[in-house]
XYZ file of C-alpha atoms in Angstrom:
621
model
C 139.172 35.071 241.100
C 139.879 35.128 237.292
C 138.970 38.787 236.909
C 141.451 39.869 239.831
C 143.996 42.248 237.973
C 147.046 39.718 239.294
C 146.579 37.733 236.784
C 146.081 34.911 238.451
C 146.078 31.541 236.769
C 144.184 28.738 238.893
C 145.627 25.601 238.931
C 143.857 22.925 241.361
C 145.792 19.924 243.408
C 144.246 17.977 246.087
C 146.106 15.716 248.393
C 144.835 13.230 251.405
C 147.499 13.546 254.415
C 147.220 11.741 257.797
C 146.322 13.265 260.762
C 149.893 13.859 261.794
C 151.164 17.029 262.252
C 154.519 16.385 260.295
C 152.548 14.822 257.189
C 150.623 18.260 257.655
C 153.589 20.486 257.596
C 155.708 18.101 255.324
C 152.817 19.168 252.242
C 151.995 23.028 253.458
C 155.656 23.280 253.047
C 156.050 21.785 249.798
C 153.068 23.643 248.590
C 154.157 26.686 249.805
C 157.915 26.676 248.470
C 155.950 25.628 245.032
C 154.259 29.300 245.502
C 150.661 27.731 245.589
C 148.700 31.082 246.210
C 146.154 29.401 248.324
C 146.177 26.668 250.459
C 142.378 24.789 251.922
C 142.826 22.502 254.237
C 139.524 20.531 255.365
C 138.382 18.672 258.617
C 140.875 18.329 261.491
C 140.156 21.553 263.428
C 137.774 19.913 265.900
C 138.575 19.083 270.098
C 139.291 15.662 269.234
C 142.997 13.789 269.994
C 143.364 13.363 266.130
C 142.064 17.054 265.281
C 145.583 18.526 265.105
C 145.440 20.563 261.564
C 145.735 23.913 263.662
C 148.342 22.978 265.548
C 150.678 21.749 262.334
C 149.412 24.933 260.766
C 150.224 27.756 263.003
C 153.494 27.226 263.525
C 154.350 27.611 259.934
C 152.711 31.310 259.136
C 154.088 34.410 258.920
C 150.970 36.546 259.971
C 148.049 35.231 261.188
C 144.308 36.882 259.294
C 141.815 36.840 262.687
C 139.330 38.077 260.233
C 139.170 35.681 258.538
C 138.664 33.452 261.425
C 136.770 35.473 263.319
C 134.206 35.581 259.685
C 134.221 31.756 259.501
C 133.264 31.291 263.047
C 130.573 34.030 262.909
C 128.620 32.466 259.923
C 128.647 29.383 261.427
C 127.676 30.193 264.748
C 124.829 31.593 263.027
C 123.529 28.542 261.743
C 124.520 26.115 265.340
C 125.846 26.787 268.745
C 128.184 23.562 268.133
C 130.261 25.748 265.680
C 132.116 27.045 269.092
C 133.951 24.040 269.112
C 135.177 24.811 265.922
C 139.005 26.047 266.056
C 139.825 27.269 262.845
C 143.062 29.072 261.540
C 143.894 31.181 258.640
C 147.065 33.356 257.903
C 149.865 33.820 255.633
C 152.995 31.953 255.132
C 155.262 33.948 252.730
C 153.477 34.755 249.845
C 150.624 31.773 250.088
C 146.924 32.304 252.068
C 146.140 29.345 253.877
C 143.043 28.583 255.266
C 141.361 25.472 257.417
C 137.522 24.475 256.739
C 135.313 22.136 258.917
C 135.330 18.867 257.632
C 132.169 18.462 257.037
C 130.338 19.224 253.206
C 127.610 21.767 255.053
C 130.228 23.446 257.018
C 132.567 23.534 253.973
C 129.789 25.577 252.145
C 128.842 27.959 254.893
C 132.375 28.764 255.583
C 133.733 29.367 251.717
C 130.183 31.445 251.211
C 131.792 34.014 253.746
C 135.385 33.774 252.693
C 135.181 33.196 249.099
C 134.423 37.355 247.866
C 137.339 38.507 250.200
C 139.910 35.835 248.449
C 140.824 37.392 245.130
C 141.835 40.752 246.552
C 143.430 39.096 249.792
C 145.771 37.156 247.381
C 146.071 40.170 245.141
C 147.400 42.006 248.587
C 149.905 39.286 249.171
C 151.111 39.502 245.579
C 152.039 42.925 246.510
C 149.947 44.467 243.313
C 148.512 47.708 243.322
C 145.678 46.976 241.365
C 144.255 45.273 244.393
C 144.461 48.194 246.581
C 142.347 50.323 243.956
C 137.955 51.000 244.533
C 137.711 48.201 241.753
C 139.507 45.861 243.069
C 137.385 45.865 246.033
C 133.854 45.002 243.760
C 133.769 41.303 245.256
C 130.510 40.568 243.529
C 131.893 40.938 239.924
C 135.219 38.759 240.875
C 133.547 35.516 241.966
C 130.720 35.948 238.963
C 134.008 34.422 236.734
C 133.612 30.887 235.787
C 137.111 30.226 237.634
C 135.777 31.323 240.671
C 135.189 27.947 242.220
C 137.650 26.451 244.338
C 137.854 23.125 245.416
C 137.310 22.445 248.652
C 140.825 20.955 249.560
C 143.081 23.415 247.764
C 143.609 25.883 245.179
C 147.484 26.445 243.726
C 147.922 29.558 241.611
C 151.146 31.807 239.613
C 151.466 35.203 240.104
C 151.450 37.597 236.645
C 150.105 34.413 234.644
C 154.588 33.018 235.245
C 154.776 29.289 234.703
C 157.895 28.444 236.050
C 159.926 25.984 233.885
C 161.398 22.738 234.500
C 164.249 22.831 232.652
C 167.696 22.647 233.715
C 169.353 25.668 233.047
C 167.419 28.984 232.317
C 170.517 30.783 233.727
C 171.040 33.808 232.461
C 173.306 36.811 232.885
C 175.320 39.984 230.822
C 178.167 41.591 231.496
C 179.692 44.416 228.700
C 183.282 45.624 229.479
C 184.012 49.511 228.511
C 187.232 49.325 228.050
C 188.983 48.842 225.015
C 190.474 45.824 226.178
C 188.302 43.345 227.130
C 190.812 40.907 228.899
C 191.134 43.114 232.136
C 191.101 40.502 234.497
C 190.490 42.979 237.681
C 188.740 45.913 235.755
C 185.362 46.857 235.739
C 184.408 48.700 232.514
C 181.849 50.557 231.922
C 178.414 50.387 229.411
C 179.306 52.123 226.871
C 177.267 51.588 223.444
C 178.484 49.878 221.115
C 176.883 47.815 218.238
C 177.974 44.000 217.645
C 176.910 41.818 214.221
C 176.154 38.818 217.153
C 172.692 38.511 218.517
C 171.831 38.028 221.982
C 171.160 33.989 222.327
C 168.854 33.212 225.133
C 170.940 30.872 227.903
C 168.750 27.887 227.297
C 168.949 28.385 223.620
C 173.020 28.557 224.355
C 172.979 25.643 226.349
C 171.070 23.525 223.453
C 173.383 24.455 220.794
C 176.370 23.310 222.913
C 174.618 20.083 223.861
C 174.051 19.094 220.154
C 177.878 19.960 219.322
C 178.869 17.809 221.874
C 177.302 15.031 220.966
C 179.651 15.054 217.700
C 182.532 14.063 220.284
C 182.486 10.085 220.012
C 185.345 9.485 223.176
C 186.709 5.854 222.863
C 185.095 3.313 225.815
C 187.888 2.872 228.439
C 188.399 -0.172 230.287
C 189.192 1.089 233.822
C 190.158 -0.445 237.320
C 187.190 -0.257 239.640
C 189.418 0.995 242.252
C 189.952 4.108 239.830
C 186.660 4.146 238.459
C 184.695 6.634 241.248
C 182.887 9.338 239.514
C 182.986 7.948 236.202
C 179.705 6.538 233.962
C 178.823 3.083 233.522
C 179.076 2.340 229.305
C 177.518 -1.073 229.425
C 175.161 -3.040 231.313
C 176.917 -5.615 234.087
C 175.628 -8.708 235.022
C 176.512 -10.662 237.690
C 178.316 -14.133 236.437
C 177.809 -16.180 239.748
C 175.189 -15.601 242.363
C 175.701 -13.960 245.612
C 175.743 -15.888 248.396
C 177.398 -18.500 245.929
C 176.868 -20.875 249.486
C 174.067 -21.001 252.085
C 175.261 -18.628 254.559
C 173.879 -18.129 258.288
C 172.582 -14.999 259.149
C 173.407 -15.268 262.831
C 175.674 -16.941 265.603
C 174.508 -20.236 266.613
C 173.796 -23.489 265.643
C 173.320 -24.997 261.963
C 170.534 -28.039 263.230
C 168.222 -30.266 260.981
C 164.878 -28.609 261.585
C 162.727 -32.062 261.918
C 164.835 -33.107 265.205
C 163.202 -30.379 267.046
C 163.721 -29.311 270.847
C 166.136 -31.566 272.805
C 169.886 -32.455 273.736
C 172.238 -32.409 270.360
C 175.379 -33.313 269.938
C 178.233 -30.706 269.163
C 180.249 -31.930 266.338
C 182.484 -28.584 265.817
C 182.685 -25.489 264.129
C 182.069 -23.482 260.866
C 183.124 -20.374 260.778
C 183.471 -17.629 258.177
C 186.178 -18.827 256.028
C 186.565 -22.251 257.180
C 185.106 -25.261 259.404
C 186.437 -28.067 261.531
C 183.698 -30.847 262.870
C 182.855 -34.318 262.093
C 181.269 -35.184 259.481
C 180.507 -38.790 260.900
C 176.942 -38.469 261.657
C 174.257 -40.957 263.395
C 170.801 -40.078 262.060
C 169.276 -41.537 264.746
C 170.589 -38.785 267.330
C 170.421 -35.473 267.153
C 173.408 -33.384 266.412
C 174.418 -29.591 265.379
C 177.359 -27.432 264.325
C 177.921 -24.361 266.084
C 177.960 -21.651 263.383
C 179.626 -17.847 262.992
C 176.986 -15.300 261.166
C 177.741 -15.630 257.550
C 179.784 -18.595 257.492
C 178.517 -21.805 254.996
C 175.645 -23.698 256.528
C 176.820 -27.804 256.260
C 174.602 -29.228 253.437
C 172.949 -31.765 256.660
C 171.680 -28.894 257.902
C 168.598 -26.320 257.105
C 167.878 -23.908 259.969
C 170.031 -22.248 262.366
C 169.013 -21.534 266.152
C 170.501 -18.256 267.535
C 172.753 -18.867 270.357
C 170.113 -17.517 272.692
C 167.975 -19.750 272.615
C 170.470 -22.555 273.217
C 172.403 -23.720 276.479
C 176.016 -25.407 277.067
C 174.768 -28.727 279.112
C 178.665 -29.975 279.139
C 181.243 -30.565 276.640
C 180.176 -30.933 273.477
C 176.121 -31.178 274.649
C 174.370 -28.795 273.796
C 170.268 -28.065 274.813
C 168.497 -26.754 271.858
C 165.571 -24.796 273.265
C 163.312 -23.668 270.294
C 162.080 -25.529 267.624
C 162.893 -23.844 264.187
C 161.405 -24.047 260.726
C 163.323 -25.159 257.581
C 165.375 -22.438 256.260
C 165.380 -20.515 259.271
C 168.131 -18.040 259.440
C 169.776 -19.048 256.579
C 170.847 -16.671 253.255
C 170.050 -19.195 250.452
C 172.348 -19.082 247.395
C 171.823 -16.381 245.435
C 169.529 -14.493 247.639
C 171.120 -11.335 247.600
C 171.741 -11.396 243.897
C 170.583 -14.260 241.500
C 172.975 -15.744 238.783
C 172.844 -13.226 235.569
C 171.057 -10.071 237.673
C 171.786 -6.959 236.179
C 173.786 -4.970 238.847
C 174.194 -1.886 237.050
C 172.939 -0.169 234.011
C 174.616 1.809 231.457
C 174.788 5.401 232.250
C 174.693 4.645 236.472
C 177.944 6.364 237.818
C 180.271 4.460 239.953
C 180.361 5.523 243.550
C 181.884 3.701 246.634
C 178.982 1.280 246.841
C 179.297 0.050 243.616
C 182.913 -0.364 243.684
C 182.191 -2.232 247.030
C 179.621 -4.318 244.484
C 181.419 -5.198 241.989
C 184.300 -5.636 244.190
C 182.404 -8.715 245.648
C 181.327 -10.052 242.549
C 185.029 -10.836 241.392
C 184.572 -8.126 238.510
C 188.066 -6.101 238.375
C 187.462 -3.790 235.286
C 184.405 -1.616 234.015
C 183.674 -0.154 230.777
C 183.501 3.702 230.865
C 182.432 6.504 228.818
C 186.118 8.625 227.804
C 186.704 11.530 229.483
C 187.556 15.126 227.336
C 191.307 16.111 227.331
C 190.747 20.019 228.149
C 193.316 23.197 227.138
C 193.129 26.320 228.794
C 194.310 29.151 227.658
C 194.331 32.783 229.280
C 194.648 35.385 226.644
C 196.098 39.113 226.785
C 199.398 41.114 227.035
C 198.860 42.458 230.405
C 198.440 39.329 231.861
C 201.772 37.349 233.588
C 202.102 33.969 235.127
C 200.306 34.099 238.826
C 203.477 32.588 240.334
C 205.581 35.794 239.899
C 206.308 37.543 242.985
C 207.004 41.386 243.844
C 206.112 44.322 242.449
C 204.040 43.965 238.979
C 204.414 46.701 236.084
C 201.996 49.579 235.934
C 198.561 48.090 233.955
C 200.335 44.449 234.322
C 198.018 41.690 236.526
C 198.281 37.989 237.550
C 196.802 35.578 235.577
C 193.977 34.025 238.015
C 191.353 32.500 235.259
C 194.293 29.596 234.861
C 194.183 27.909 237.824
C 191.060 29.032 239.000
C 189.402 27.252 235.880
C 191.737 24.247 236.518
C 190.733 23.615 239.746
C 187.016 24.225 239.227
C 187.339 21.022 236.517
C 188.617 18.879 239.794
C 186.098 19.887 242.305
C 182.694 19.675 239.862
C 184.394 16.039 239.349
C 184.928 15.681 242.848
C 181.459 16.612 244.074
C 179.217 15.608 241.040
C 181.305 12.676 239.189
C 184.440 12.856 237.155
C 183.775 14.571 233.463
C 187.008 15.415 232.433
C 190.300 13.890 232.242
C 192.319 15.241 235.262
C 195.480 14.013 234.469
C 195.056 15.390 230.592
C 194.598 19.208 231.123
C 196.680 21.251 229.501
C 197.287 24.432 231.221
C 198.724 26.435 228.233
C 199.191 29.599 229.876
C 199.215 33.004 228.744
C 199.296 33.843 224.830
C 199.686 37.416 223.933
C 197.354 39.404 221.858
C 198.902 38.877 218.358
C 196.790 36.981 216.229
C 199.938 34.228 214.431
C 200.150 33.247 218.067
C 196.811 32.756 218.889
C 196.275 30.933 215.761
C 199.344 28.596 215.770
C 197.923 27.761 219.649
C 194.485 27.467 218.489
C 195.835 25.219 215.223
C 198.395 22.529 218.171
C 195.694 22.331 220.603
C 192.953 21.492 218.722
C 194.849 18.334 217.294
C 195.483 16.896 220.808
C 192.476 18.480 223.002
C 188.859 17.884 222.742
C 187.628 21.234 224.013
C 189.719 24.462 224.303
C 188.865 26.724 227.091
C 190.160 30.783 226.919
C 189.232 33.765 228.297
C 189.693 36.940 227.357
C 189.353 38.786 224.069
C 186.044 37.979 223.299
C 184.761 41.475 223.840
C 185.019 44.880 221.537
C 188.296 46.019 221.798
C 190.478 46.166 219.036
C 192.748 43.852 220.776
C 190.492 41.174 221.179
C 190.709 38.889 218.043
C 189.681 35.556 219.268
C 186.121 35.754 217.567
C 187.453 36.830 214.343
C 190.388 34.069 214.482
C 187.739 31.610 215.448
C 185.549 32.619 212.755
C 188.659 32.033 210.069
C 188.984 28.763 211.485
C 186.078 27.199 212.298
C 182.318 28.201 213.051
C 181.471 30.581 215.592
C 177.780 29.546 216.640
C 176.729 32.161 218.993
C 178.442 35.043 220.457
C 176.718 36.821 223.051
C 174.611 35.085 225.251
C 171.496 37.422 227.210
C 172.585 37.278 230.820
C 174.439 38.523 233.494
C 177.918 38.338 234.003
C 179.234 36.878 230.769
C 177.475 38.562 227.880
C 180.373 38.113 225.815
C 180.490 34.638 225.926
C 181.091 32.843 222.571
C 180.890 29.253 221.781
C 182.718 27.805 218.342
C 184.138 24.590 217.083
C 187.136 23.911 215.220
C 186.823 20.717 212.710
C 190.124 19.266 211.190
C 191.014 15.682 209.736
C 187.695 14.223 210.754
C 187.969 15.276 214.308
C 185.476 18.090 216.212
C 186.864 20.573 218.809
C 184.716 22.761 221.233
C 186.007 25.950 222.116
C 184.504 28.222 225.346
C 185.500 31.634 224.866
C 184.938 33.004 228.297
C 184.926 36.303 229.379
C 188.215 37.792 230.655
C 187.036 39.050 234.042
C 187.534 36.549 236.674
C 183.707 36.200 237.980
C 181.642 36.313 234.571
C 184.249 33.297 233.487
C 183.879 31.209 236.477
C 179.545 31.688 236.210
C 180.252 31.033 232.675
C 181.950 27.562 233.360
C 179.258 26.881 235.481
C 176.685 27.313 233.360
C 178.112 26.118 229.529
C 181.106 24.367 229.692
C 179.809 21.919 232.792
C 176.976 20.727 230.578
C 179.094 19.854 227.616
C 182.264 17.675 230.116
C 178.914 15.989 231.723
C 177.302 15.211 228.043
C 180.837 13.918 226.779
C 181.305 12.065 229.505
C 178.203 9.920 229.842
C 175.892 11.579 232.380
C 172.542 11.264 231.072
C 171.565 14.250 233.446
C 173.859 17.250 232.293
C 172.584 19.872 234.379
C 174.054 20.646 238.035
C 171.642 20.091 240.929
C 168.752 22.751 241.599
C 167.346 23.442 244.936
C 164.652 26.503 245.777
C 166.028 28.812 247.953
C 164.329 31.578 250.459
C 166.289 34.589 250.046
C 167.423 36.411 253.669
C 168.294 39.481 251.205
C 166.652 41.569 248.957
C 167.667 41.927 246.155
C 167.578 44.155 243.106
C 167.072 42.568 239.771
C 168.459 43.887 236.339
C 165.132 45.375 233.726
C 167.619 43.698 230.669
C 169.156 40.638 231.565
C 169.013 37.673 233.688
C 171.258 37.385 236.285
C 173.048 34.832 238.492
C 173.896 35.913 241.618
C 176.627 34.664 243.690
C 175.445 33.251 246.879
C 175.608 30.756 250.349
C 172.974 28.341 250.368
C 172.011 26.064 253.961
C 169.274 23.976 255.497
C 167.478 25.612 257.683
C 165.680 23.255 260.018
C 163.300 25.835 261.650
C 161.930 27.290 257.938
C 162.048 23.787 256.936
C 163.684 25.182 253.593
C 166.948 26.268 252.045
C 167.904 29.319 252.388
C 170.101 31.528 250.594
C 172.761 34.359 252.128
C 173.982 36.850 249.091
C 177.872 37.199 248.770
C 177.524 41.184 248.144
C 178.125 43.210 245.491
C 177.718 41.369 242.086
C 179.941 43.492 239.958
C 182.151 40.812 237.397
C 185.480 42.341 238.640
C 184.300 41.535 242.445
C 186.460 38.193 242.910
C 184.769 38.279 246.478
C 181.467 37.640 245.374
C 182.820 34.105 244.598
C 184.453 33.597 248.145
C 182.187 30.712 249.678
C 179.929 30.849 247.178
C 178.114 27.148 246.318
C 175.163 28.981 244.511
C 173.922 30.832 242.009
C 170.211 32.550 242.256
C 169.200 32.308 239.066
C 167.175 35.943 238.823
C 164.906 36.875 235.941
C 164.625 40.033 234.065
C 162.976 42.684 235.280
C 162.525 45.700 237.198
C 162.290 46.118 241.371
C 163.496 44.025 244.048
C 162.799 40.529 245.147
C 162.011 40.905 248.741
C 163.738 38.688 251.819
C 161.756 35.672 252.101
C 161.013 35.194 248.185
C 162.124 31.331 247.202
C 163.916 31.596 244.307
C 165.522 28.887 241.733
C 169.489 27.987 242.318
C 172.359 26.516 241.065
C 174.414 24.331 243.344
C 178.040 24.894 242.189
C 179.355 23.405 245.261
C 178.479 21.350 248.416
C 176.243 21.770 250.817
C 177.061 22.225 254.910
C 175.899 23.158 258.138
């Protein structure tokens, strides 16, 4: 298999399931979304109640391979009539060959003897690469001669091209150039023009690193904060429960508290406890037997240690009451502390604070939490043809709305809203529009800096002569990259501005609409999460089947707006494009709660590929 011109690399996993048909599924699935080029599966495939491997398998291919089959039983059949009550199955689930073997060793052998030649140029079919269509490709003999050529008999996992797919959080990547002259044309797609800049093209990851270490320079002051107003935020210090919880002995059902030693019999009903209060008789005779009856969690009398559930008791008359089950000590009861011993830990630093541990602390007595700070945020939309998006009637010829404003605004409240708070809502200052004349950008850039911790613009970042907020930024602080390799939102730059001690970040986002929202997404997200505690910056990643195909860009990665679901029946997400991807298409964003993250190169990626994604919004069905 190592000599197949796919390049495959061989990578070998082997996993013992039940024989259940969704354990079966549950792990061809995984496997499969994982892009595992083959898939063994041994024993199972035999007339017995518990031989059910073809049945979990089958439903799950694309295209079944009867040759394959048909090969296996042949050979086998050749060596003992038994091997007809073999039922074995082998096809193709999307770009992964899966076959089942016998389960036992012998059969193993004889089958994979008769498969094994055809394997390297079946998966180089199902890679899709010419090579394996070629008269070489077909010289079995020389393939399986290679030292790799040995599969384990459970299963073989392999990458296409020699691609190890990376782990890391966010290998986004995307480029957009404007043509125009001016770069802030919120609504106008420019052209691609050539024209030379002095800033390299930064990798996205690369991007995403350098913004992570400047954030850490931001040292936000610990808050003390409500736990009623605390959802979303992050956890700055350990908590530790002062008391225990139950701080009594609590029953656990409705009943009777008892003493477990008087056993079955006639007891005598001295009154109530119920949950916040009691009313009986303390006066007890130890020579008879007597009980309590008892609400579930209300405090269990000290003279008491079990509690019989009400079923298993009968009313004789008033105040008698027949105790029909003998109980042990301790029965039914929640002993103090139980639930959460004196000086537990509850939460950690860094846990964020959702409605259950509000609900937590809440019931501890504990009324405040320590927090990370959140980042007070400016935004700023730079460009002369831009006016406020509230104006109504006709606009100006070459005159448009300002949309990056709010839209950036309200992005800040719903990635707090769906992943935790990471900015301080109440403390964003929506500049508004400055025009392009370089004493107003810098008197902006010079007030906001002192009272904001990150700066957010957009616009006049790109090569026109009116767009001067690299230049200014370069005057006044450090520019540390300024085009980023991907697609839209090439001319994103990233710079800080340090005065009296204090560190401010400043996005420079593109001025189209789209590349600046996928720009948020993918920089200025990571750096409110860092600042704000999360220990995890990156948004959630899912793999995705596509249900389009889609054309990928030879020079940049892109990240392609798109609808993302569950889809019970592939048992898989599954992603629905938004259309045409061009950075002054504001409807590529509509319903969007993805991005495909798409790598650079040349063709398609055909319907049914899984792909990486970015979830930039929630999930529904």
């Amino acid at each position: 298999m190592g000599g197949e011109a796919c390049n495959i690399t061989i990578q070998t996993v082997y996993k013992v399931v039940p024989d259940e048909i969704e354990h079966i599924q549950s792990m061809i699935t995984q496997w499969t979304h994982s892009k595992f080029k083959l898939i063994l599966t041994t024993g199972g495939t035999g007339f017995t109640p518990r031989d059910v491997t073809p049945e979990a398998i089958k439903p799950l291919l694309n295209r079944r391979t009867k040759g394959i089959e048909i090969a296996m039983l042949k050979k086998s059949l050749e060596i003992t009539s038994h091997a007809m009550l073999s039922r074995p199955v082998a096809g193709i689930r999307d770009q992964t060959l899966i076959i089942t073997l016998p389960g036992s060793v012998k059969a193993i052998r004889e089958n994979l003897g008769v498969v094994l030649p055809a394997i390297p140029h079946a998966i180089g079919l199902i890679c899709s690469n010419p090579y394996s269509s070629s008269v070489d490709a077909h010289r079995a003999r020389d393939l399986i001669t290679a030292p790799q050529a040995q599969p384990h008999p459970q299963s073989i996992t392999s990458t296409m091209d020699g691609e190890q797919q990376q782990g890391h959080g966010h290998s986004h990547g995307h480029g957009h150039s404007h043509g125009h002259g001016h770069s802030h044309g919120h609504h106008s797609c420019g052209g691609s023009g050539k024209r030379g800049s002095k800033y390299v093209m930064t990798p996205v990851e690369e991007a995403i690193n350098i913004i992570l270490e400047q954030s850490n320079l931001l040292k936000l002051k610990i808050e003390s904060v409500d736990i009623a107003k605390s959802l979303g935020r992050i956890i700055a210090e350990d908590i530790t429960s002062k008391d225990p919880f139950p701080t009594f002995r609590a029953s656990i059902k409705d009943g009777y508290a008892v003493r477990s030693k008087d056993g079955i019999g006639h007891y005598k009903l001295l009154g109530d406890s119920v949950a916040g209060g009691s009313n009986y008789s303390k006066e007890t005779n130890d020579e008879e037997k007597h009980c309590v009856r008892i609400t579930t969690g209300a405090m269990v009398p000290d003279i008491y240690d079990a509690v019989v559930m009400v079923e298993e008791t009968e009313i004789i008359k008033e105040n008698v009451v027949s105790i029909e089950v003998s109980v042990r000590p301790g029965q039914d009861i929640r002993p103090i502390g139980s639930d959460i011993p004196q000086g537990t830990v509850v939460l950690k630093k860094g846990d964020k604070m959702g409605c259950s541990e509000i609900g937590l602390l809440a019931t501890l007595g504990i009324q405040t939490v320590q927090c990370y700070g959140l980042p007070k945020i400016s935004i700023i939309s730079t460009g002369d043809e831009l006016v406020d998006y509230k104006k109504q009637g006709e606009l100006e010829a070459g005159i448009i709305r300002d949309s990056n404003t709010p839209t950036l605004e309200a992005i800040i409240k719903e990635i707090s809203n769906h992943f935790g708070e990471c900015a301080s809502r109440d403390q964003i200052n929506l500049v508004g529009i400055v025009g392009d004349k370089l004493e107003d950008l810098e008197s902006t850039f010079v007030e906001e800096s002192k009272n904001s911790d990150i700066i957010i613009t957009s616009g006049g970042v790109s090569m026109g002569q009116l767009d001067l907020v690299k230049p200014l930024l370069e005057k006044m602080g450090k520019v540390h990259f300024g085009r980023v390799n991907m697609k839209p939102g090439k001319p994103l730059t990233f710079s800080t501005i340090t005065s009296d001690e204090k560190t401010t970040l400043v996005f420079s986002l593109p001025g189209n609409p789209v590349s600046s929202v996928v720009c948020f997404y993918l920089f200025v997200v990571p750096a409110l999460r860092r600042i704000s505690g999360f220990s995890n910056t990156n948004l959630p990643q899912v793999e995705v089947k596509l249900l389009d195909r889609i054309q990928m860009d030879p020079e940049r990665p892109e990240y392609h707006r798109c609808y993302i679901e569950w889809d019970f029946n592939e048992h898989c997400f599954v992603s629905k494009s938004t259309g045409s991807q061009a950075s002054c298409r504001l409807l590529s964003l509509k319903q969007a709660n993805a991005l495909l993250v798409l790598p650079q190169k040349e063709g398609y990626l055909e319907k049914g590929t899984m792909v990486k994604s970015i979830l930039i919004g929630p999930l529904s069905n």
